[in-house]
Amino acid sequence: NAGVTQTPKFRILKIGQSMTLQCTQDMNHNYMYWYRQDPGMGLKLIYYSVGAGITDKGEVPNGYNVSRSTTEDFPLRLELAAPSQTSVYFCASSSTFETQYFGPGTRLLVL
Amino acid sequence: DQQVKQNSPSLSVQEGRISILNCDYTNSMFDYFLWYKKYPAEGPTFLISISSIKDKNEDGRFTVFLNKSAKHLSLHIVPSQPGDSAVYFCAASAANTDKLIFGTGTRLQVFP
Protein backbone atom coordinates (compact mmCIF):
# COMPACT_ATOMS: atom_id res chain seq x y z
CA ASN A 1 0.00 0.00 0.00
CA ALA A 2 1.99 3.01 -1.31
CA GLY A 3 -0.60 5.68 -0.44
CA VAL A 4 -0.18 8.80 -2.57
CA THR A 5 2.76 8.89 -4.96
CA GLN A 6 3.99 11.89 -6.92
CA THR A 7 6.45 12.14 -9.77
CA PRO A 8 8.83 13.75 -10.41
CA LYS A 9 10.34 14.73 -7.07
CA PHE A 10 12.13 17.72 -8.54
CA ARG A 11 12.09 19.48 -11.89
CA ILE A 12 13.62 22.56 -13.45
CA LEU A 13 11.62 24.14 -16.26
CA LYS A 14 12.39 26.99 -18.59
CA ILE A 15 9.85 29.76 -18.97
CA GLY A 16 7.21 28.77 -21.50
CA GLN A 17 7.80 25.04 -21.22
CA SER A 18 5.04 22.61 -20.32
CA MET A 19 4.97 19.65 -18.00
CA THR A 20 2.64 17.27 -16.21
CA LEU A 21 2.94 16.49 -12.53
CA GLN A 22 1.76 12.96 -11.87
CA CYS A 23 -0.26 11.86 -8.85
CA THR A 24 -1.51 8.36 -8.11
CA GLN A 25 -3.27 6.94 -5.07
CA ASP A 26 -4.00 3.31 -4.28
CA MET A 27 -6.52 3.81 -1.48
CA ASN A 28 -9.60 3.98 -3.74
CA HIS A 29 -10.31 7.50 -2.54
CA ASN A 30 -12.88 9.57 -4.38
CA TYR A 31 -11.48 12.94 -3.40
CA MET A 32 -8.18 14.18 -4.84
CA TYR A 33 -6.52 17.58 -4.53
CA TRP A 34 -3.62 19.60 -5.84
CA TYR A 35 -2.02 22.23 -3.62
CA ARG A 36 0.96 24.48 -3.95
CA GLN A 37 3.06 25.73 -1.08
CA ASP A 38 5.18 28.83 -1.45
CA PRO A 39 7.86 29.73 1.13
CA GLY A 40 6.32 31.02 4.35
CA MET A 41 2.85 30.41 3.04
CA GLY A 42 0.23 27.82 3.68
CA LEU A 43 -1.16 25.35 1.22
CA LYS A 44 -3.19 26.90 -1.56
CA LEU A 45 -5.71 24.72 -3.37
CA ILE A 46 -5.22 24.65 -7.14
CA TYR A 47 -7.79 22.10 -8.33
CA TYR A 48 -9.73 19.27 -6.78
CA SER A 49 -11.85 16.34 -7.82
CA VAL A 50 -14.67 14.54 -6.02
CA GLY A 51 -14.61 11.56 -8.36
CA ALA A 52 -13.56 10.32 -11.76
CA GLY A 53 -14.69 12.71 -14.48
CA ILE A 54 -15.39 15.57 -12.04
CA THR A 55 -12.97 18.42 -11.39
CA ASP A 56 -13.32 21.91 -9.97
CA LYS A 57 -11.19 24.98 -9.44
CA GLY A 58 -9.65 25.88 -6.12
CA GLU A 59 -8.19 29.18 -4.96
CA VAL A 60 -5.34 29.50 -7.48
CA PRO A 61 -6.23 27.62 -10.71
CA ASN A 62 -4.78 30.05 -13.27
CA GLY A 63 -2.01 28.52 -15.34
CA TYR A 64 -2.97 24.95 -14.52
CA ASN A 65 -5.22 22.23 -15.85
CA VAL A 66 -6.30 18.87 -14.50
CA SER A 67 -8.11 15.76 -15.59
CA ARG A 68 -9.49 12.79 -13.67
CA SER A 69 -10.14 9.86 -15.99
CA THR A 70 -9.64 7.20 -13.31
CA THR A 71 -10.12 7.02 -9.55
CA GLU A 72 -6.40 6.48 -9.05
CA ASP A 73 -4.81 9.24 -11.14
CA PHE A 74 -5.05 13.02 -10.97
CA PRO A 75 -2.38 14.68 -13.15
CA LEU A 76 -1.72 18.43 -13.01
CA ARG A 77 -0.72 20.13 -16.25
CA LEU A 78 1.29 23.34 -16.55
CA GLU A 79 0.99 24.63 -20.10
CA LEU A 80 3.25 27.70 -20.20
CA ALA A 81 5.51 27.70 -17.18
CA ALA A 82 6.13 31.06 -15.51
CA PRO A 83 8.52 31.97 -12.65
CA SER A 84 5.47 32.56 -10.42
CA GLN A 85 4.80 28.81 -10.63
CA THR A 86 8.02 28.03 -8.79
CA SER A 87 6.71 26.20 -5.76
CA VAL A 88 6.31 22.86 -4.04
CA TYR A 89 3.28 20.97 -5.28
CA PHE A 90 1.41 18.48 -3.13
CA CYS A 91 -1.21 16.03 -4.21
CA ALA A 92 -3.65 14.63 -1.65
CA SER A 93 -6.49 12.16 -1.56
CA SER A 94 -9.23 11.30 0.90
CA SER A 95 -12.38 9.25 1.33
CA THR A 96 -14.01 12.23 3.00
CA PHE A 97 -12.65 15.65 2.27
CA GLU A 98 -11.50 16.33 5.81
CA THR A 99 -8.76 13.81 6.50
CA GLN A 100 -6.54 14.13 3.47
CA TYR A 101 -3.48 11.99 2.80
CA PHE A 102 -0.65 13.84 1.13
CA GLY A 103 2.06 12.74 -1.25
CA PRO A 104 5.71 13.69 -0.69
CA GLY A 105 5.56 16.69 -3.02
CA THR A 106 7.15 17.84 -6.28
CA ARG A 107 9.57 20.74 -6.12
CA LEU A 108 9.35 22.83 -9.29
CA LEU A 109 11.76 25.58 -10.29
CA VAL A 110 10.92 27.76 -13.29
CA LEU A 111 13.82 29.76 -14.68
CA ASP B 1 -8.04 37.42 2.34
CA GLN B 2 -6.55 34.92 4.78
CA GLN B 3 -9.47 33.11 6.35
CA VAL B 4 -7.29 30.94 8.55
CA LYS B 5 -4.44 32.66 10.33
CA GLN B 6 -1.51 31.36 12.29
CA ASN B 7 0.13 34.53 13.55
CA SER B 8 3.19 32.90 15.10
CA PRO B 9 5.56 31.73 12.39
CA SER B 10 7.72 29.90 14.90
CA LEU B 11 7.77 28.56 18.45
CA SER B 12 10.60 27.15 20.50
CA VAL B 13 9.88 24.93 23.52
CA GLN B 14 11.99 22.87 25.85
CA GLU B 15 11.53 19.11 25.84
CA GLY B 16 8.98 18.00 28.43
CA ARG B 17 7.17 21.34 28.53
CA ILE B 18 3.86 22.24 26.91
CA SER B 19 3.69 23.53 23.34
CA ILE B 20 0.70 25.70 22.47
CA LEU B 21 0.05 26.51 18.84
CA ASN B 22 -2.67 28.99 17.97
CA CYS B 23 -4.97 29.49 15.03
CA ASP B 24 -7.62 32.13 14.30
CA TYR B 25 -10.28 32.09 11.64
CA THR B 26 -12.62 34.65 10.18
CA ASN B 27 -15.29 32.61 8.42
CA SER B 28 -18.18 31.84 10.78
CA MET B 29 -19.33 29.10 8.40
CA PHE B 30 -16.35 26.91 9.26
CA ASP B 31 -17.56 23.89 11.21
CA TYR B 32 -14.65 21.47 11.15
CA PHE B 33 -11.05 22.11 12.05
CA LEU B 34 -7.90 20.04 11.65
CA TRP B 35 -4.24 20.16 12.48
CA TYR B 36 -1.61 18.75 10.14
CA LYS B 37 2.05 18.20 10.86
CA LYS B 38 4.78 18.50 8.25
CA TYR B 39 8.38 17.38 8.34
CA PRO B 40 10.90 18.77 5.81
CA ALA B 41 10.75 17.15 2.36
CA GLU B 42 7.56 15.28 3.26
CA GLY B 43 3.88 15.89 2.72
CA PRO B 44 1.68 17.02 5.63
CA THR B 45 0.16 14.29 7.79
CA PHE B 46 -3.12 14.51 9.66
CA LEU B 47 -2.75 14.96 13.40
CA ILE B 48 -6.06 15.73 15.08
CA SER B 49 -9.41 17.32 14.31
CA ILE B 50 -12.41 18.85 16.03
CA SER B 51 -15.99 19.47 15.06
CA SER B 52 -17.69 22.75 15.92
CA ILE B 53 -20.12 20.91 18.18
CA LYS B 54 -17.24 20.20 20.55
CA ASP B 55 -14.86 22.47 22.40
CA LYS B 56 -12.12 19.94 23.07
CA ASN B 57 -10.70 16.82 21.49
CA GLU B 58 -7.86 14.78 22.91
CA ASP B 59 -5.59 12.16 21.39
CA GLY B 60 -2.69 11.07 23.55
CA ARG B 61 -0.31 13.99 24.01
CA PHE B 62 -2.30 16.17 21.62
CA THR B 63 -5.36 18.21 22.55
CA VAL B 64 -7.21 20.68 20.38
CA PHE B 65 -9.38 23.36 21.94
CA LEU B 66 -12.02 25.32 20.05
CA ASN B 67 -13.47 28.66 21.13
CA LYS B 68 -16.19 29.43 18.62
CA SER B 69 -17.13 32.81 20.05
CA ALA B 70 -13.53 33.97 19.66
CA LYS B 71 -13.05 32.09 16.37
CA HIS B 72 -9.92 30.61 17.83
CA LEU B 73 -8.46 27.17 18.20
CA SER B 74 -5.28 25.92 19.76
CA LEU B 75 -3.22 22.75 19.74
CA HIS B 76 -1.59 21.68 22.99
CA ILE B 77 1.23 19.16 23.00
CA VAL B 78 2.12 17.76 26.42
CA PRO B 79 4.83 16.77 27.04
CA SER B 80 6.70 18.09 24.03
CA GLN B 81 9.32 15.81 22.48
CA PRO B 82 12.15 16.52 20.03
CA GLY B 83 10.33 14.43 17.42
CA ASP B 84 7.49 16.97 17.54
CA SER B 85 9.75 19.50 15.83
CA ALA B 86 7.93 20.22 12.56
CA VAL B 87 5.67 22.74 10.88
CA TYR B 88 2.08 22.61 12.08
CA PHE B 89 -0.78 23.71 9.82
CA CYS B 90 -4.24 24.56 10.98
CA ALA B 91 -7.03 23.91 8.46
CA ALA B 92 -10.77 24.54 8.38
CA SER B 93 -13.76 23.58 6.31
CA ALA B 94 -17.32 24.78 5.93
CA ALA B 95 -20.36 22.54 5.66
CA ASN B 96 -21.31 21.50 2.15
CA THR B 97 -17.91 22.32 0.71
CA ASP B 98 -15.39 19.74 -0.36
CA LYS B 99 -12.23 21.56 0.52
CA LEU B 100 -9.96 22.70 3.33
CA ILE B 101 -8.54 26.16 3.89
CA PHE B 102 -5.07 26.06 5.40
CA GLY B 103 -3.22 28.53 7.58
CA THR B 104 0.37 29.56 6.90
CA GLY B 105 1.89 27.22 9.47
CA THR B 106 3.88 27.47 12.69
CA ARG B 107 7.34 25.97 12.92
CA LEU B 108 7.78 24.23 16.27
CA GLN B 109 11.22 23.47 17.57
CA VAL B 110 11.55 21.31 20.67
CA PHE B 111 15.01 21.46 22.18
CA PRO B 112 16.53 19.19 24.85
mmCIF file of C-alpha atoms in Angstrom:
data_model
loop_
_atom_site.group_PDB
_atom_site.id
_atom_site.type_symbol
_atom_site.label_atom_id
_atom_site.label_comp_id
_atom_site.label_asym_id
_atom_site.label_seq_id
_atom_site.Cartn_x
_atom_site.Cartn_y
_atom_site.Cartn_z
ATOM 1 C CA ASN A 1 0.000 0.000 0.000
ATOM 2 C CA ALA A 2 1.986 3.006 -1.308
ATOM 3 C CA GLY A 3 -0.597 5.680 -0.439
ATOM 4 C CA VAL A 4 -0.177 8.804 -2.571
ATOM 5 C CA THR A 5 2.763 8.894 -4.961
ATOM 6 C CA GLN A 6 3.991 11.891 -6.924
ATOM 7 C CA THR A 7 6.447 12.142 -9.774
ATOM 8 C CA PRO A 8 8.829 13.746 -10.406
ATOM 9 C CA LYS A 9 10.339 14.732 -7.066
ATOM 10 C CA PHE A 10 12.128 17.720 -8.542
ATOM 11 C CA ARG A 11 12.094 19.477 -11.887
ATOM 12 C CA ILE A 12 13.617 22.561 -13.453
ATOM 13 C CA LEU A 13 11.615 24.137 -16.260
ATOM 14 C CA LYS A 14 12.389 26.992 -18.589
ATOM 15 C CA ILE A 15 9.852 29.762 -18.969
ATOM 16 C CA GLY A 16 7.211 28.772 -21.498
ATOM 17 C CA GLN A 17 7.804 25.037 -21.225
ATOM 18 C CA SER A 18 5.041 22.609 -20.322
ATOM 19 C CA MET A 19 4.970 19.653 -18.004
ATOM 20 C CA THR A 20 2.641 17.274 -16.207
ATOM 21 C CA LEU A 21 2.935 16.490 -12.526
ATOM 22 C CA GLN A 22 1.761 12.961 -11.875
ATOM 23 C CA CYS A 23 -0.257 11.860 -8.854
ATOM 24 C CA THR A 24 -1.508 8.358 -8.114
ATOM 25 C CA GLN A 25 -3.266 6.936 -5.071
ATOM 26 C CA ASP A 26 -3.998 3.306 -4.278
ATOM 27 C CA MET A 27 -6.522 3.809 -1.477
ATOM 28 C CA ASN A 28 -9.596 3.981 -3.739
ATOM 29 C CA HIS A 29 -10.313 7.504 -2.542
ATOM 30 C CA ASN A 30 -12.884 9.569 -4.382
ATOM 31 C CA TYR A 31 -11.477 12.941 -3.395
ATOM 32 C CA MET A 32 -8.184 14.182 -4.838
ATOM 33 C CA TYR A 33 -6.519 17.582 -4.530
ATOM 34 C CA TRP A 34 -3.619 19.599 -5.842
ATOM 35 C CA TYR A 35 -2.017 22.231 -3.618
ATOM 36 C CA ARG A 36 0.957 24.484 -3.948
ATOM 37 C CA GLN A 37 3.057 25.733 -1.080
ATOM 38 C CA ASP A 38 5.176 28.833 -1.451
ATOM 39 C CA PRO A 39 7.863 29.733 1.125
ATOM 40 C CA GLY A 40 6.324 31.017 4.348
ATOM 41 C CA MET A 41 2.846 30.412 3.036
ATOM 42 C CA GLY A 42 0.228 27.815 3.685
ATOM 43 C CA LEU A 43 -1.155 25.348 1.224
ATOM 44 C CA LYS A 44 -3.188 26.905 -1.558
ATOM 45 C CA LEU A 45 -5.711 24.716 -3.369
ATOM 46 C CA ILE A 46 -5.224 24.652 -7.142
ATOM 47 C CA TYR A 47 -7.792 22.095 -8.325
ATOM 48 C CA TYR A 48 -9.725 19.268 -6.782
ATOM 49 C CA SER A 49 -11.854 16.338 -7.823
ATOM 50 C CA VAL A 50 -14.671 14.544 -6.021
ATOM 51 C CA GLY A 51 -14.613 11.558 -8.357
ATOM 52 C CA ALA A 52 -13.565 10.317 -11.758
ATOM 53 C CA GLY A 53 -14.685 12.710 -14.477
ATOM 54 C CA ILE A 54 -15.388 15.569 -12.037
ATOM 55 C CA THR A 55 -12.974 18.423 -11.385
ATOM 56 C CA ASP A 56 -13.324 21.908 -9.975
ATOM 57 C CA LYS A 57 -11.194 24.985 -9.438
ATOM 58 C CA GLY A 58 -9.649 25.882 -6.124
ATOM 59 C CA GLU A 59 -8.192 29.184 -4.957
ATOM 60 C CA VAL A 60 -5.337 29.499 -7.476
ATOM 61 C CA PRO A 61 -6.231 27.620 -10.709
ATOM 62 C CA ASN A 62 -4.778 30.047 -13.265
ATOM 63 C CA GLY A 63 -2.005 28.523 -15.336
ATOM 64 C CA TYR A 64 -2.970 24.946 -14.520
ATOM 65 C CA ASN A 65 -5.221 22.231 -15.853
ATOM 66 C CA VAL A 66 -6.300 18.871 -14.501
ATOM 67 C CA SER A 67 -8.113 15.763 -15.591
ATOM 68 C CA ARG A 68 -9.493 12.787 -13.673
ATOM 69 C CA SER A 69 -10.143 9.863 -15.987
ATOM 70 C CA THR A 70 -9.642 7.199 -13.313
ATOM 71 C CA THR A 71 -10.118 7.018 -9.547
ATOM 72 C CA GLU A 72 -6.397 6.477 -9.051
ATOM 73 C CA ASP A 73 -4.811 9.240 -11.139
ATOM 74 C CA PHE A 74 -5.053 13.017 -10.968
ATOM 75 C CA PRO A 75 -2.383 14.681 -13.146
ATOM 76 C CA LEU A 76 -1.718 18.426 -13.009
ATOM 77 C CA ARG A 77 -0.719 20.131 -16.248
ATOM 78 C CA LEU A 78 1.290 23.343 -16.548
ATOM 79 C CA GLU A 79 0.995 24.625 -20.099
ATOM 80 C CA LEU A 80 3.246 27.701 -20.196
ATOM 81 C CA ALA A 81 5.514 27.704 -17.184
ATOM 82 C CA ALA A 82 6.130 31.059 -15.507
ATOM 83 C CA PRO A 83 8.520 31.972 -12.649
ATOM 84 C CA SER A 84 5.471 32.561 -10.424
ATOM 85 C CA GLN A 85 4.803 28.814 -10.630
ATOM 86 C CA THR A 86 8.020 28.034 -8.791
ATOM 87 C CA SER A 87 6.709 26.201 -5.762
ATOM 88 C CA VAL A 88 6.309 22.860 -4.040
ATOM 89 C CA TYR A 89 3.284 20.972 -5.283
ATOM 90 C CA PHE A 90 1.412 18.484 -3.132
ATOM 91 C CA CYS A 91 -1.211 16.029 -4.213
ATOM 92 C CA ALA A 92 -3.647 14.632 -1.653
ATOM 93 C CA SER A 93 -6.486 12.159 -1.559
ATOM 94 C CA SER A 94 -9.231 11.299 0.901
ATOM 95 C CA SER A 95 -12.376 9.246 1.333
ATOM 96 C CA THR A 96 -14.011 12.230 2.997
ATOM 97 C CA PHE A 97 -12.650 15.648 2.271
ATOM 98 C CA GLU A 98 -11.503 16.331 5.812
ATOM 99 C CA THR A 99 -8.758 13.811 6.505
ATOM 100 C CA GLN A 100 -6.537 14.133 3.472
ATOM 101 C CA TYR A 101 -3.485 11.993 2.800
ATOM 102 C CA PHE A 102 -0.654 13.839 1.126
ATOM 103 C CA GLY A 103 2.057 12.741 -1.249
ATOM 104 C CA PRO A 104 5.709 13.695 -0.687
ATOM 105 C CA GLY A 105 5.560 16.690 -3.016
ATOM 106 C CA THR A 106 7.145 17.840 -6.277
ATOM 107 C CA ARG A 107 9.570 20.740 -6.119
ATOM 108 C CA LEU A 108 9.355 22.835 -9.291
ATOM 109 C CA LEU A 109 11.756 25.584 -10.285
ATOM 110 C CA VAL A 110 10.922 27.757 -13.291
ATOM 111 C CA LEU A 111 13.825 29.759 -14.683
ATOM 112 C CA ASP B 1 -8.035 37.422 2.342
ATOM 113 C CA GLN B 2 -6.550 34.920 4.779
ATOM 114 C CA GLN B 3 -9.474 33.111 6.349
ATOM 115 C CA VAL B 4 -7.292 30.936 8.555
ATOM 116 C CA LYS B 5 -4.443 32.665 10.333
ATOM 117 C CA GLN B 6 -1.509 31.364 12.286
ATOM 118 C CA ASN B 7 0.125 34.527 13.548
ATOM 119 C CA SER B 8 3.186 32.904 15.104
ATOM 120 C CA PRO B 9 5.560 31.731 12.385
ATOM 121 C CA SER B 10 7.716 29.901 14.899
ATOM 122 C CA LEU B 11 7.766 28.560 18.448
ATOM 123 C CA SER B 12 10.596 27.148 20.504
ATOM 124 C CA VAL B 13 9.876 24.934 23.523
ATOM 125 C CA GLN B 14 11.992 22.869 25.851
ATOM 126 C CA GLU B 15 11.531 19.109 25.841
ATOM 127 C CA GLY B 16 8.983 18.003 28.426
ATOM 128 C CA ARG B 17 7.173 21.345 28.533
ATOM 129 C CA ILE B 18 3.863 22.236 26.913
ATOM 130 C CA SER B 19 3.690 23.527 23.344
ATOM 131 C CA ILE B 20 0.704 25.697 22.469
ATOM 132 C CA LEU B 21 0.053 26.508 18.840
ATOM 133 C CA ASN B 22 -2.665 28.992 17.967
ATOM 134 C CA CYS B 23 -4.973 29.490 15.028
ATOM 135 C CA ASP B 24 -7.620 32.128 14.298
ATOM 136 C CA TYR B 25 -10.284 32.087 11.635
ATOM 137 C CA THR B 26 -12.625 34.651 10.176
ATOM 138 C CA ASN B 27 -15.292 32.610 8.422
ATOM 139 C CA SER B 28 -18.178 31.837 10.779
ATOM 140 C CA MET B 29 -19.335 29.100 8.400
ATOM 141 C CA PHE B 30 -16.346 26.908 9.260
ATOM 142 C CA ASP B 31 -17.559 23.895 11.215
ATOM 143 C CA TYR B 32 -14.645 21.468 11.147
ATOM 144 C CA PHE B 33 -11.053 22.106 12.049
ATOM 145 C CA LEU B 34 -7.903 20.042 11.648
ATOM 146 C CA TRP B 35 -4.236 20.160 12.475
ATOM 147 C CA TYR B 36 -1.612 18.755 10.143
ATOM 148 C CA LYS B 37 2.050 18.200 10.863
ATOM 149 C CA LYS B 38 4.777 18.499 8.250
ATOM 150 C CA TYR B 39 8.383 17.384 8.337
ATOM 151 C CA PRO B 40 10.896 18.772 5.810
ATOM 152 C CA ALA B 41 10.753 17.153 2.363
ATOM 153 C CA GLU B 42 7.564 15.280 3.261
ATOM 154 C CA GLY B 43 3.880 15.890 2.724
ATOM 155 C CA PRO B 44 1.677 17.018 5.627
ATOM 156 C CA THR B 45 0.158 14.295 7.792
ATOM 157 C CA PHE B 46 -3.125 14.506 9.657
ATOM 158 C CA LEU B 47 -2.748 14.961 13.395
ATOM 159 C CA ILE B 48 -6.062 15.726 15.078
ATOM 160 C CA SER B 49 -9.411 17.323 14.307
ATOM 161 C CA ILE B 50 -12.415 18.848 16.033
ATOM 162 C CA SER B 51 -15.992 19.475 15.056
ATOM 163 C CA SER B 52 -17.692 22.752 15.918
ATOM 164 C CA ILE B 53 -20.119 20.906 18.184
ATOM 165 C CA LYS B 54 -17.239 20.204 20.553
ATOM 166 C CA ASP B 55 -14.859 22.474 22.399
ATOM 167 C CA LYS B 56 -12.122 19.941 23.073
ATOM 168 C CA ASN B 57 -10.704 16.820 21.491
ATOM 169 C CA GLU B 58 -7.858 14.777 22.912
ATOM 170 C CA ASP B 59 -5.585 12.157 21.386
ATOM 171 C CA GLY B 60 -2.691 11.075 23.549
ATOM 172 C CA ARG B 61 -0.309 13.987 24.007
ATOM 173 C CA PHE B 62 -2.296 16.173 21.617
ATOM 174 C CA THR B 63 -5.356 18.208 22.545
ATOM 175 C CA VAL B 64 -7.206 20.678 20.380
ATOM 176 C CA PHE B 65 -9.382 23.364 21.939
ATOM 177 C CA LEU B 66 -12.017 25.318 20.047
ATOM 178 C CA ASN B 67 -13.465 28.659 21.130
ATOM 179 C CA LYS B 68 -16.189 29.428 18.617
ATOM 180 C CA SER B 69 -17.126 32.806 20.046
ATOM 181 C CA ALA B 70 -13.529 33.969 19.656
ATOM 182 C CA LYS B 71 -13.050 32.090 16.372
ATOM 183 C CA HIS B 72 -9.918 30.614 17.835
ATOM 184 C CA LEU B 73 -8.457 27.173 18.201
ATOM 185 C CA SER B 74 -5.283 25.922 19.761
ATOM 186 C CA LEU B 75 -3.224 22.750 19.742
ATOM 187 C CA HIS B 76 -1.591 21.675 22.991
ATOM 188 C CA ILE B 77 1.229 19.158 22.998
ATOM 189 C CA VAL B 78 2.115 17.764 26.423
ATOM 190 C CA PRO B 79 4.831 16.770 27.035
ATOM 191 C CA SER B 80 6.701 18.088 24.025
ATOM 192 C CA GLN B 81 9.320 15.807 22.479
ATOM 193 C CA PRO B 82 12.154 16.524 20.029
ATOM 194 C CA GLY B 83 10.325 14.429 17.420
ATOM 195 C CA ASP B 84 7.494 16.968 17.541
ATOM 196 C CA SER B 85 9.748 19.501 15.828
ATOM 197 C CA ALA B 86 7.929 20.221 12.565
ATOM 198 C CA VAL B 87 5.674 22.736 10.878
ATOM 199 C CA TYR B 88 2.075 22.605 12.075
ATOM 200 C CA PHE B 89 -0.776 23.711 9.825
ATOM 201 C CA CYS B 90 -4.243 24.562 10.985
ATOM 202 C CA ALA B 91 -7.030 23.913 8.463
ATOM 203 C CA ALA B 92 -10.770 24.540 8.377
ATOM 204 C CA SER B 93 -13.758 23.578 6.308
ATOM 205 C CA ALA B 94 -17.322 24.780 5.931
ATOM 206 C CA ALA B 95 -20.357 22.539 5.661
ATOM 207 C CA ASN B 96 -21.309 21.502 2.146
ATOM 208 C CA THR B 97 -17.914 22.319 0.709
ATOM 209 C CA ASP B 98 -15.386 19.739 -0.358
ATOM 210 C CA LYS B 99 -12.226 21.564 0.519
ATOM 211 C CA LEU B 100 -9.964 22.702 3.326
ATOM 212 C CA ILE B 101 -8.537 26.162 3.892
ATOM 213 C CA PHE B 102 -5.067 26.065 5.395
ATOM 214 C CA GLY B 103 -3.223 28.531 7.583
ATOM 215 C CA THR B 104 0.366 29.564 6.901
ATOM 216 C CA GLY B 105 1.886 27.222 9.469
ATOM 217 C CA THR B 106 3.880 27.475 12.687
ATOM 218 C CA ARG B 107 7.339 25.969 12.917
ATOM 219 C CA LEU B 108 7.781 24.230 16.272
ATOM 220 C CA GLN B 109 11.218 23.473 17.569
ATOM 221 C CA VAL B 110 11.548 21.310 20.665
ATOM 222 C CA PHE B 111 15.005 21.464 22.177
ATOM 223 C CA PRO B 112 16.531 19.189 24.852
#
